[in-house]
Coordinates of C-alpha atoms in Angstrom, one line a residue:
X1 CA -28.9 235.5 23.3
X2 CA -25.1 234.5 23.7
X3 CA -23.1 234.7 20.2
X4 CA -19.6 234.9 19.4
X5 CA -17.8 235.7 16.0
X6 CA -17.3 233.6 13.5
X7 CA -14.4 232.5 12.2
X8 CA -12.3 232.9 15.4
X9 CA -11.0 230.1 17.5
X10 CA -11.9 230.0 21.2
X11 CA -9.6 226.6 21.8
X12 CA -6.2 226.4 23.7
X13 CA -3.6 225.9 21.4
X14 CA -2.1 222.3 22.8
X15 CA 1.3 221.1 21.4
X16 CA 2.3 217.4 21.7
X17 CA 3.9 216.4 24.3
X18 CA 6.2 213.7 24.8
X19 CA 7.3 211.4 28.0
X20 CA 10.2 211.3 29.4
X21 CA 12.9 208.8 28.4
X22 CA 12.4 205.8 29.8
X23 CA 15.6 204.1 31.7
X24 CA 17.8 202.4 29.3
X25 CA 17.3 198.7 29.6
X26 CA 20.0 196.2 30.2
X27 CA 23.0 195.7 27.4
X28 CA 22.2 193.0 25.3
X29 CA 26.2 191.6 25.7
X30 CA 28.6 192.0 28.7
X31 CA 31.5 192.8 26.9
X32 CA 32.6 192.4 23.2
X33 CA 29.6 195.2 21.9
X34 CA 26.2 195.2 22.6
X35 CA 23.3 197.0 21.9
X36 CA 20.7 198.9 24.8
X37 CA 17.8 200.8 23.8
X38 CA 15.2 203.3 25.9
X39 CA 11.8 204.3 24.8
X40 CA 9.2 206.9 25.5
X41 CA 5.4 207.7 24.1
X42 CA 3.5 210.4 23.5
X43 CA 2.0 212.0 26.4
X44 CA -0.3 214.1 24.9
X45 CA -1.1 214.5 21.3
X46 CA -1.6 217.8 19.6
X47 CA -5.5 219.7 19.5
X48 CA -6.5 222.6 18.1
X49 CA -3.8 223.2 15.7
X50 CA -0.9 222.7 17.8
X51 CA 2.2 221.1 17.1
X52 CA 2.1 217.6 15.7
X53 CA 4.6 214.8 17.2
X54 CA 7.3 213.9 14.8
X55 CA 7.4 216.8 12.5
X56 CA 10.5 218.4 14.6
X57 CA 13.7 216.7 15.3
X58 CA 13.0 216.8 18.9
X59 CA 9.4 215.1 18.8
X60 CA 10.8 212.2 15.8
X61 CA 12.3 209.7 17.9
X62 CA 9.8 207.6 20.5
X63 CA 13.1 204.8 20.3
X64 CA 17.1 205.2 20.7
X65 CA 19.6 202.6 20.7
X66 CA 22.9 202.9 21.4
X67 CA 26.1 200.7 21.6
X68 CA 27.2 199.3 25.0
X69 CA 29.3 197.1 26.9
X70 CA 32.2 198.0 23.9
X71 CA 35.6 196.4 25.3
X72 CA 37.1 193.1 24.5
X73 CA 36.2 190.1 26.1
X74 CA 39.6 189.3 27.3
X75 CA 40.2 185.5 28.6
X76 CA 36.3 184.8 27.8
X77 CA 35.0 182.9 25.2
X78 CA 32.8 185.3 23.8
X79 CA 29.7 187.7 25.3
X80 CA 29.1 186.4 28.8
X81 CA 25.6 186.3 30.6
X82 CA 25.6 188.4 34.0
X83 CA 24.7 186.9 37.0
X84 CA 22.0 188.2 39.2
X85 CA 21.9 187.8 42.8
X86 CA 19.2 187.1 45.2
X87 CA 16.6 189.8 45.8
X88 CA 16.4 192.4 48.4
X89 CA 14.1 193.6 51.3
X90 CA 10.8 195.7 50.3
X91 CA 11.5 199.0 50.6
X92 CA 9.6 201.7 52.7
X93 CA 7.0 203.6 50.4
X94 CA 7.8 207.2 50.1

């Protein structure tokens, strides 16, 4: 008959995990101060008494924002929208 002890654990230890930042998206102003922000989630989530997301300074944050787009509008009248030009070509797949 197979047996093994009691009281021990036979599970891998798994930490959490978190993604990678996330690109930041596009300033919310083109000049006078805006705000951008960048996200990531949790990849994997902690098992068998590993470390839990959020309890470290490093895991705490799924969401930064930061100031952008900081000098003066000189000559403007205030935050101007950006204009976007027409699309590209397809690229090759890699």
């Amino acid at each position: 008959a197979l047996t093994k002890p009691c009281g021990v654990r036979t599970e891998n230890v798994v930490d959490c995990e978190l993604s990678l930042w996330m690109p930041w998206s596009g300033c919310s102003a083109s000049c006078g101060g805006g705000q951008h922000m960048r996200v990531r989630s949790i990849g994997r989530q902690a098992q068998h008494g590993g470390k839990l997301c959020g309890l470290h300074e490093e895991t705490r944050s799924l969401q930064q924002t930061a100031s952008c787009n900081t000098w003066d509008c000189a000559g403007t009248e205030g935050p101007q929208d950006c204009e976007l030009g027409d699309w590209s070509q397809w690229g090759v797949c890699g």
